[in-house]
Amino acid sequence: MALSLHYYFILFFLLTISKSNSNPSLQNDSNADGFKKWVSWNVQTYKRSSSFEANLGSNRLADGPGPLDPKLAKAEAAKVKYIVSQDGGGDYKSIREAVESIPLKNTRRVILDIKPGIYREKIVIPKSMSFITFLGRSDSPAVITGNDTAATIGPDGKPMNTFHSPTVAINSNYFVAANIRFENTAPYPDVGQAGGQAVALRISGDKAAFYNCSFYGTQDTLYDHKGLHYFKNCFIQGSVDFIFGYGRSLYENCYLNSIAKRVASLTAQKRTIATMESGFSFTKSTVNGSGLVYLGRAWGDHSRVVFSYTFMEKVVISGGWSNWHIQLPEESGVYYGEYQCSGPGANWTGRVHWAHLLTDEEAQPFLGTYYVGGETWLLGPPVAP
Ligand SMILES: *[C@@H]1O[C@H](CO)[C@@H](O)[C@H](O)[C@H]1NC(C)=O
Ligand SMILES: *[C@@H]1O[C@H](CO)[C@@H](O)[C@H](O)[C@H]1NC(C)=O
Ligand SMILES: *[C@@H]1O[C@H](CO)[C@@H](O)[C@H](O)[C@H]1NC(C)=O
Ligand SMILES: *[C@@H]1O[C@H](CO)[C@@H](O)[C@H](O)[C@H]1NC(C)=O
């Protein structure tokens, strides 16, 4: 992460300091205390759901008796579908045209049935345009591609920065995508090159789900910016920090493919204060590819990442985790854990001493869709056309 991220880092550092000063209890928040608070937050949220017992230890989608968010239920009951086809045989010829036709304060589920094709488009879904679904074909997923980087000059004559580099940026809530390939094809950045960050997808909206999607990029492929997110059966490829941000996300059955040439980090999770309910959980996944990767590096002194039931090829560096700018990770709120992982990359022998091999009880909050409060909003994959 180059210049702009350093700025953010300094900014958050200052924010963290000022917050700590105004609330001295945060300063003493040891790793263990922070974790306990978080576990109890999880368990409480989880107990409110009537499916608490039924959900324990399972990863089933919360399609049961849980109280579905009423706004979402209403949107689903009124759903509409439009066909996007480049050959002119549908309702719209481009995804952008389809998105522009949707009312800003949309209240119904709008499914864009996107026919196979390579869509060279830059798409930004505005914040108030909720309930959008991008649905592709499993045998021939639509490809949405672009190549903007942080250094690309935007319409205002200034570099876009990482935030505006995405091929697809989602700012709204309740977004769903299935069978879509999101790409940023910017060339692999040279060592030390500034502005090489090139995001394929940024998800800044709350309660978003991605099924059987793929994300291709090099540096900063998937900007898991903020909100509750669920990724299932996804393929994610990149080099430096290829999953980053401060989302609270569950990645289930995903394939994480490093194309690093030397040493890079798979995640850069940006939890900056103990009160942030943020963190990445990877379960039943595979880590593979080239170079050597850290499972995570601490972009924030409460960075939180857990891998469970994941097969790790030897691409994972033996230390496993990087403290990056955090001087004393064991005394900070950084929380990196592993549970029931396997493969040569999961060998615990060389692990940094401040990483955690989780107990059953410690791992439990991270293992199911309850981790992202799924019982109120996860409906499972949309039915393919
Ligand atoms: C997921 O997408 C791939 C192509 O990207 C396809 O081969 C596979 O059948 C899809 N799986 C499901 C479960 O739809
Ligand atoms: C980005 O893609 C466009 C269109 O294909 C191409 O003209 C341009 O050279 C590419 N830029 C970079 C930096 O690869
Ligand atoms: C990891 O990648 C190598 C090389 O492509 C391949 O031979 C191996 O089967 C992969 N492992 C897994 C678990 O996918
Ligand atoms: C783990 O790594 C150590 C040191 O490299 C090695 O001696 C040991 O055999 C490895 N364990 C497994 C199960 O591969």
Coordinates of C-alpha atoms and ligand atoms in Angstrom, one line a residue:
M1 CA 0.0 0.0 0.0
A2 CA 1.6 3.2 -1.0
L3 CA 1.2 6.9 -0.2
S4 CA -2.5 7.3 0.2
L5 CA -2.7 4.3 2.6
H6 CA 0.1 5.7 4.6
Y7 CA -1.9 8.8 5.0
Y8 CA -4.8 6.8 6.1
F9 CA -2.7 4.9 8.5
I10 CA -1.4 8.0 10.1
L11 CA -4.9 9.4 10.2
F12 CA -6.3 6.3 11.9
F13 CA -3.3 6.2 14.2
L14 CA -4.1 9.8 15.3
L15 CA -7.8 9.0 15.6
T16 CA -7.0 5.9 17.7
I17 CA -4.7 7.9 20.0
S18 CA -7.3 10.7 20.4
K19 CA -10.1 8.1 21.0
S20 CA -7.9 6.3 23.5
N21 CA -7.2 9.5 25.4
S22 CA -10.8 10.3 25.6
N23 CA -11.6 6.8 26.8
P24 CA -8.8 5.5 29.0
S25 CA -10.3 2.0 29.3
L26 CA -9.5 1.4 25.6
Q27 CA -5.8 1.9 26.3
N28 CA -5.8 -1.1 28.6
D29 CA -7.8 -3.3 26.4
S30 CA -5.5 -6.3 26.2
N31 CA -5.8 -8.8 23.4
A32 CA -7.6 -11.3 25.6
D33 CA -10.1 -8.8 27.0
G34 CA -10.9 -7.4 23.5
F35 CA -11.5 -10.9 22.3
K36 CA -13.7 -11.9 25.2
K37 CA -15.9 -8.9 24.6
W38 CA -16.2 -9.8 20.9
V39 CA -17.0 -13.4 21.7
S40 CA -19.8 -12.3 24.1
W41 CA -21.1 -9.8 21.5
N42 CA -21.3 -12.7 19.0
V43 CA -23.0 -15.0 21.4
Q44 CA -25.5 -12.4 22.4
T45 CA -26.4 -11.6 18.8
Y46 CA -26.6 -15.2 18.1
K47 CA -28.8 -16.1 21.0
R48 CA -31.4 -13.5 20.0
S49 CA -32.0 -15.7 17.0
S50 CA -34.5 -18.5 17.6
S51 CA -32.3 -20.7 15.5
F52 CA -29.4 -20.5 18.0
E53 CA -29.3 -24.1 18.9
A54 CA -30.0 -25.3 15.4
N55 CA -27.2 -23.2 14.0
L56 CA -24.5 -24.2 16.4
G57 CA -21.6 -25.6 14.5
S58 CA -23.4 -25.6 11.2
N59 CA -22.9 -23.4 8.3
R60 CA -26.4 -23.7 6.8
L61 CA -27.9 -20.5 5.4
A62 CA -30.3 -18.9 7.8
D63 CA -33.4 -19.6 5.8
G64 CA -35.2 -20.9 8.9
P65 CA -37.2 -19.3 11.6
G66 CA -34.9 -16.3 12.0
P67 CA -36.6 -12.9 11.9
L68 CA -35.9 -11.7 8.4
D69 CA -35.3 -8.0 8.1
P70 CA -38.8 -6.7 7.1
K71 CA -37.5 -4.2 4.6
L72 CA -35.7 -7.0 2.8
A73 CA -38.8 -9.3 3.0
K74 CA -40.8 -6.5 1.3
A75 CA -38.2 -6.0 -1.4
E76 CA -38.0 -9.7 -2.2
A77 CA -41.8 -10.0 -2.4
A78 CA -41.8 -7.2 -5.1
K79 CA -38.8 -8.4 -7.1
V80 CA -38.4 -7.5 -10.8
K81 CA -36.0 -8.9 -13.3
Y82 CA -34.3 -7.3 -16.3
I83 CA -32.1 -8.9 -19.0
V84 CA -28.8 -7.3 -19.8
S85 CA -27.5 -8.6 -23.2
Q86 CA -24.8 -7.1 -25.4
D87 CA -26.5 -8.3 -28.5
G88 CA -29.5 -6.1 -28.0
G89 CA -31.9 -9.0 -27.3
G90 CA -32.5 -8.0 -23.7
D91 CA -33.8 -5.0 -21.8
Y92 CA -30.4 -3.3 -21.7
K93 CA -27.2 -3.6 -23.6
S94 CA -24.9 -2.6 -20.7
I95 CA -24.9 -3.1 -17.0
R96 CA -24.4 0.6 -16.5
E97 CA -27.5 1.4 -18.6
A98 CA -29.5 -1.0 -16.5
V99 CA -28.2 0.4 -13.2
E100 CA -29.0 4.0 -14.4
S101 CA -32.6 3.0 -15.0
I102 CA -33.1 1.9 -11.4
P103 CA -34.7 4.5 -9.1
L104 CA -32.3 5.9 -6.5
K105 CA -34.4 5.1 -3.5
N106 CA -35.2 1.6 -4.8
T107 CA -37.3 -0.5 -2.5
R108 CA -37.7 -3.7 -4.6
R109 CA -35.2 -6.4 -5.4
V110 CA -33.9 -5.8 -8.9
I111 CA -32.3 -8.8 -10.5
L112 CA -30.1 -8.0 -13.5
D113 CA -29.9 -11.3 -15.5
I114 CA -26.5 -10.6 -17.2
K115 CA -25.9 -12.7 -20.3
P116 CA -22.5 -14.1 -21.0
G117 CA -20.0 -11.6 -22.4
I118 CA -17.1 -9.3 -21.5
Y119 CA -18.5 -6.1 -20.1
R120 CA -15.8 -3.4 -20.2
E121 CA -17.6 -1.0 -17.8
K122 CA -16.9 0.9 -14.7
I123 CA -19.9 0.6 -12.4
V124 CA -20.7 2.5 -9.2
I125 CA -23.9 1.6 -7.4
P126 CA -25.0 4.6 -5.4
K127 CA -25.6 4.3 -1.7
S128 CA -29.4 4.6 -1.7
M129 CA -29.9 2.1 -4.6
S130 CA -30.4 -1.0 -2.4
F131 CA -31.5 -4.6 -3.3
I132 CA -29.5 -5.0 -6.5
T133 CA -28.6 -8.5 -7.8
F134 CA -26.1 -9.3 -10.6
L135 CA -26.9 -12.8 -11.8
G136 CA -24.7 -14.5 -14.3
R137 CA -24.6 -18.1 -15.8
S138 CA -22.7 -20.7 -13.9
D139 CA -21.5 -22.3 -17.2
S140 CA -20.4 -18.9 -18.7
P141 CA -20.2 -16.1 -16.1
A142 CA -20.4 -12.5 -17.3
V143 CA -17.0 -10.8 -17.0
I144 CA -16.9 -7.2 -15.8
T145 CA -13.5 -5.8 -16.5
G146 CA -11.5 -2.7 -16.2
N147 CA -7.9 -1.6 -15.5
D148 CA -8.0 1.6 -13.4
T149 CA -5.4 2.0 -10.7
A150 CA -4.9 4.4 -7.8
A151 CA -2.7 6.4 -10.1
T152 CA -5.2 6.7 -13.0
I153 CA -6.2 10.2 -13.6
G154 CA -9.9 10.6 -12.8
P155 CA -12.5 13.0 -14.4
D156 CA -11.5 15.7 -11.9
G157 CA -7.9 15.7 -13.2
K158 CA -6.5 14.0 -10.0
P159 CA -5.3 10.5 -9.4
M160 CA -8.3 8.2 -8.4
N161 CA -6.6 6.7 -5.3
T162 CA -7.4 3.1 -4.3
F163 CA -10.9 4.0 -3.3
H164 CA -12.0 5.0 -6.8
S165 CA -10.0 2.4 -8.8
P166 CA -12.6 -0.4 -8.6
T167 CA -14.1 -1.8 -11.8
V168 CA -17.3 -2.3 -9.7
A169 CA -18.0 -0.3 -6.6
I170 CA -21.0 -1.1 -4.5
N171 CA -22.1 1.6 -2.0
S172 CA -25.6 0.3 -1.3
N173 CA -27.0 -2.4 1.0
Y174 CA -28.4 -5.8 0.3
F175 CA -26.3 -6.4 -2.9
V176 CA -26.1 -9.9 -4.2
A177 CA -23.9 -11.3 -7.0
A178 CA -23.8 -14.9 -8.4
N179 CA -21.7 -16.3 -11.2
I180 CA -20.0 -13.1 -12.0
R181 CA -16.3 -12.6 -12.8
F182 CA -15.0 -9.2 -11.5
E183 CA -11.6 -8.2 -12.9
N184 CA -9.0 -5.5 -12.7
T185 CA -6.5 -6.2 -15.4
A186 CA -4.0 -3.5 -14.5
P187 CA -0.4 -4.8 -15.0
Y188 CA 1.4 -6.3 -12.0
P189 CA 3.0 -3.3 -10.2
D190 CA 6.8 -3.0 -10.1
V191 CA 8.6 -3.3 -6.8
G192 CA 8.1 0.0 -4.9
Q193 CA 5.9 1.4 -7.6
A194 CA 3.4 3.9 -6.2
G195 CA -0.2 3.9 -7.2
G196 CA -0.3 0.3 -8.3
Q197 CA -3.4 -0.5 -6.3
A198 CA -6.0 -1.7 -8.7
V199 CA -9.3 -2.9 -7.2
A200 CA -11.6 -5.3 -9.0
L201 CA -14.5 -4.9 -6.6
R202 CA -15.2 -2.6 -3.6
I203 CA -18.0 -3.5 -1.4
S204 CA -18.9 -0.7 1.0
G205 CA -22.6 -1.6 1.5
D206 CA -24.0 -3.6 4.4
K207 CA -25.4 -7.2 4.1
A208 CA -24.0 -8.2 0.7
A209 CA -23.6 -11.8 -0.5
F210 CA -21.4 -13.2 -3.3
Y211 CA -22.0 -16.7 -4.6
N212 CA -19.7 -18.5 -7.0
C213 CA -18.0 -15.3 -8.1
S214 CA -14.4 -14.7 -9.0
F215 CA -12.2 -11.7 -8.4
Y216 CA -9.1 -11.2 -10.4
G217 CA -6.5 -8.5 -9.8
T218 CA -2.9 -8.0 -8.5
Q219 CA -2.5 -5.5 -5.7
D220 CA -5.7 -4.8 -3.6
T221 CA -8.1 -7.0 -5.6
L222 CA -11.0 -7.1 -3.3
Y223 CA -11.7 -4.1 -1.2
D224 CA -13.9 -5.6 1.6
H225 CA -14.4 -2.0 2.8
K226 CA -17.1 -2.1 5.5
G227 CA -20.3 -3.8 6.5
L228 CA -21.5 -7.4 6.9
H229 CA -20.5 -9.6 3.9
Y230 CA -20.7 -13.2 2.9
F231 CA -18.7 -14.9 0.2
K232 CA -19.4 -18.5 -0.8
N233 CA -17.6 -20.6 -3.4
C234 CA -15.6 -17.7 -4.6
F235 CA -12.2 -17.5 -6.2
I236 CA -10.0 -14.6 -5.2
Q237 CA -6.7 -13.9 -6.8
G238 CA -4.1 -11.2 -6.2
S239 CA -0.6 -10.3 -5.0
V240 CA -0.3 -7.6 -2.3
D241 CA -3.1 -7.3 0.3
F242 CA -5.5 -8.8 -2.0
I243 CA -8.4 -8.8 0.5
F244 CA -8.4 -5.7 2.5
G245 CA -10.6 -3.3 4.4
Y246 CA -12.6 -3.4 7.6
G247 CA -15.6 -5.4 6.6
R248 CA -17.0 -8.1 8.9
S249 CA -17.0 -11.0 6.5
L250 CA -17.3 -14.7 6.3
Y251 CA -15.5 -16.4 3.4
E252 CA -16.7 -20.0 3.0
N253 CA -15.4 -22.6 0.7
C254 CA -13.3 -20.0 -1.2
Y255 CA -10.1 -20.4 -3.1
L256 CA -7.5 -17.8 -2.4
N257 CA -4.9 -17.7 -5.1
S258 CA -1.6 -15.8 -4.6
I259 CA 0.2 -14.5 -7.7
A260 CA 2.8 -12.8 -5.6
K261 CA 6.3 -12.8 -7.1
R262 CA 8.1 -12.5 -3.8
V263 CA 6.6 -12.0 -0.3
A264 CA 3.1 -10.5 0.0
S265 CA 0.1 -10.6 2.3
L266 CA -3.2 -12.3 1.5
T267 CA -5.2 -9.9 3.8
A268 CA -4.8 -6.5 5.3
Q269 CA -7.7 -6.2 7.8
K270 CA -8.2 -2.8 9.1
R271 CA -9.8 -3.0 12.5
T272 CA -8.5 0.1 14.3
I273 CA -10.3 0.2 17.6
A274 CA -11.6 -2.4 20.1
T275 CA -15.2 -1.4 19.6
M276 CA -15.2 -2.1 15.9
E277 CA -17.2 -5.2 15.1
S278 CA -15.0 -6.1 12.2
G279 CA -12.8 -9.0 11.0
F280 CA -12.4 -11.5 8.3
S281 CA -13.2 -15.2 8.9
F282 CA -12.2 -17.8 6.3
T283 CA -13.6 -21.2 6.6
K284 CA -13.3 -24.4 4.6
S285 CA -11.1 -22.6 2.1
T286 CA -7.9 -23.2 0.2
V287 CA -4.8 -21.0 0.1
N288 CA -2.5 -21.7 -2.9
G289 CA -0.5 -20.0 -5.6
S290 CA 3.0 -18.5 -6.1
G291 CA 5.5 -16.6 -4.0
L292 CA 5.2 -16.5 -0.2
V293 CA 2.2 -15.0 1.5
Y294 CA 1.4 -14.0 5.0
L295 CA -2.2 -14.9 5.9
G296 CA -2.5 -11.3 7.1
R297 CA -0.7 -8.2 8.0
A298 CA -2.0 -5.7 10.6
W299 CA -3.4 -2.7 9.0
G300 CA -4.7 -1.4 12.3
D301 CA -3.8 -2.4 15.8
H302 CA -6.9 -4.4 16.3
S303 CA -6.7 -6.2 13.0
R304 CA -8.6 -9.5 13.2
V305 CA -8.5 -12.5 10.9
V306 CA -9.3 -16.2 11.5
F307 CA -8.8 -19.2 9.3
S308 CA -10.6 -22.4 10.1
Y309 CA -10.8 -25.8 8.4
T310 CA -8.6 -24.4 5.6
F311 CA -6.1 -26.2 3.5
M312 CA -2.9 -24.2 3.1
E313 CA -0.3 -25.1 0.5
K314 CA 3.3 -24.2 1.1
V315 CA 2.8 -20.7 -0.3
V316 CA 2.0 -19.7 3.2
I317 CA 5.1 -18.2 4.9
S318 CA 6.1 -20.2 8.0
G319 CA 5.6 -17.2 10.4
G320 CA 2.1 -17.0 9.1
W321 CA 1.3 -13.4 10.1
S322 CA 3.0 -10.0 9.9
N323 CA 2.7 -7.2 12.5
W324 CA 3.5 -4.6 9.8
H325 CA 3.7 -1.2 11.6
I326 CA 2.5 -2.6 15.0
Q327 CA 5.5 -2.6 17.3
L328 CA 4.2 -5.0 20.0
P329 CA 1.5 -7.1 18.4
E330 CA 1.2 -9.2 21.5
E331 CA 0.2 -6.2 23.6
S332 CA -2.0 -4.6 20.9
G333 CA -5.5 -5.7 20.0
V334 CA -4.3 -7.6 16.9
Y335 CA -6.0 -11.0 16.8
Y336 CA -4.9 -13.6 14.3
G337 CA -6.2 -17.1 14.8
E338 CA -6.2 -20.5 13.2
Y339 CA -8.4 -23.5 13.8
Q340 CA -8.3 -27.0 12.4
C341 CA -6.3 -26.0 9.3
S342 CA -4.2 -28.5 7.3
G343 CA -1.6 -28.7 4.7
P344 CA 2.1 -27.8 4.6
G345 CA 1.3 -24.0 5.0
A346 CA -0.6 -24.7 8.2
N347 CA 2.4 -26.1 10.0
W348 CA 2.5 -24.3 13.4
T349 CA 6.3 -24.8 14.1
G350 CA 7.4 -21.5 12.7
R351 CA 4.4 -19.4 13.6
V352 CA 4.9 -16.0 15.2
H353 CA 4.4 -16.4 19.0
W354 CA 1.5 -13.8 19.1
A355 CA -0.8 -15.8 16.7
H356 CA -3.4 -18.0 18.3
L357 CA -4.2 -21.6 17.8
L358 CA -7.9 -21.4 18.7
T359 CA -9.7 -23.7 21.1
D360 CA -13.2 -25.0 20.0
E361 CA -14.8 -22.4 22.1
E362 CA -12.7 -19.5 20.7
A363 CA -13.3 -20.6 17.2
Q364 CA -17.0 -21.1 17.5
P365 CA -18.1 -17.5 16.8
F366 CA -16.3 -17.4 13.5
L367 CA -17.5 -20.7 12.0
G368 CA -21.0 -20.0 10.7
T369 CA -23.1 -17.4 8.9
Y370 CA -24.2 -16.1 12.4
Y371 CA -20.8 -14.5 12.3
V372 CA -22.2 -11.9 9.9
G373 CA -25.7 -12.0 11.5
G374 CA -26.9 -14.0 8.5
E375 CA -30.2 -15.1 10.1
T376 CA -31.7 -11.7 9.4
W377 CA -30.6 -11.2 5.8
L378 CA -29.0 -14.2 4.1
L379 CA -31.4 -15.8 1.6
G380 CA -29.1 -18.2 -0.2
P381 CA -28.0 -18.0 -3.8
P382 CA -30.5 -16.6 -6.3
V383 CA -32.0 -19.1 -8.6
A384 CA -30.2 -19.2 -11.9
P385 CA -32.2 -18.4 -15.0
Ligands
LIG1 C1 -19.4 -21.7 -10.6 O1 -18.8 -21.0 -11.7 C2 -18.0 -21.8 -12.5 C3 -17.4 -21.0 -13.6 O2 -16.8 -19.8 -13.1 C4 -18.7 -23.0 -13.0 O3 -17.9 -23.8 -13.7 C5 -19.4 -23.8 -11.9 O4 -20.2 -24.7 -12.4 C6 -20.2 -22.9 -11.0 N1 -20.7 -23.6 -9.9 C7 -22.0 -23.6 -9.5 C8 -22.3 -24.3 -8.2 O5 -22.8 -22.9 -10.0
LIG2 C1 -6.3 -0.1 -19.9 O1 -7.2 -0.6 -20.9 C2 -7.3 0.2 -22.0 C3 -8.4 -0.4 -22.9 O2 -8.2 -1.7 -23.2 C4 -6.0 0.3 -22.7 O3 -6.1 1.1 -23.9 C5 -4.9 0.8 -21.8 O4 -3.6 0.8 -22.4 C6 -4.9 0.0 -20.5 N1 -4.0 0.7 -19.5 C7 -3.1 0.0 -18.9 C8 -2.3 0.8 -17.9 O5 -2.9 -1.2 -19.0
LIG3 C1 -1.9 -25.8 -5.6 O1 -1.4 -25.5 -6.8 C2 -0.6 -26.5 -7.4 C3 0.1 -25.9 -8.6 O2 -0.9 -25.3 -9.5 C4 -1.4 -27.7 -7.7 O3 -0.6 -28.7 -8.2 C5 -2.1 -28.2 -6.4 O4 -3.0 -29.2 -6.7 C6 -2.8 -27.0 -5.8 N1 -3.4 -27.4 -4.5 C7 -4.7 -27.3 -4.1 C8 -5.0 -27.8 -2.8 O5 -5.5 -26.8 -4.9
LIG4 C1 6.6 -28.6 10.4 O1 7.8 -27.9 10.2 C2 8.9 -28.4 10.9 C3 10.1 -27.4 10.7 O2 10.2 -27.1 9.4 C4 9.2 -29.8 10.4 O3 10.3 -30.3 11.2 C5 8.0 -30.7 10.6 O4 8.2 -32.0 10.1 C6 6.7 -30.1 10.0 N1 5.6 -30.8 10.4 C7 4.7 -31.4 9.5 C8 3.5 -32.1 10.0 O5 4.9 -31.3 8.3

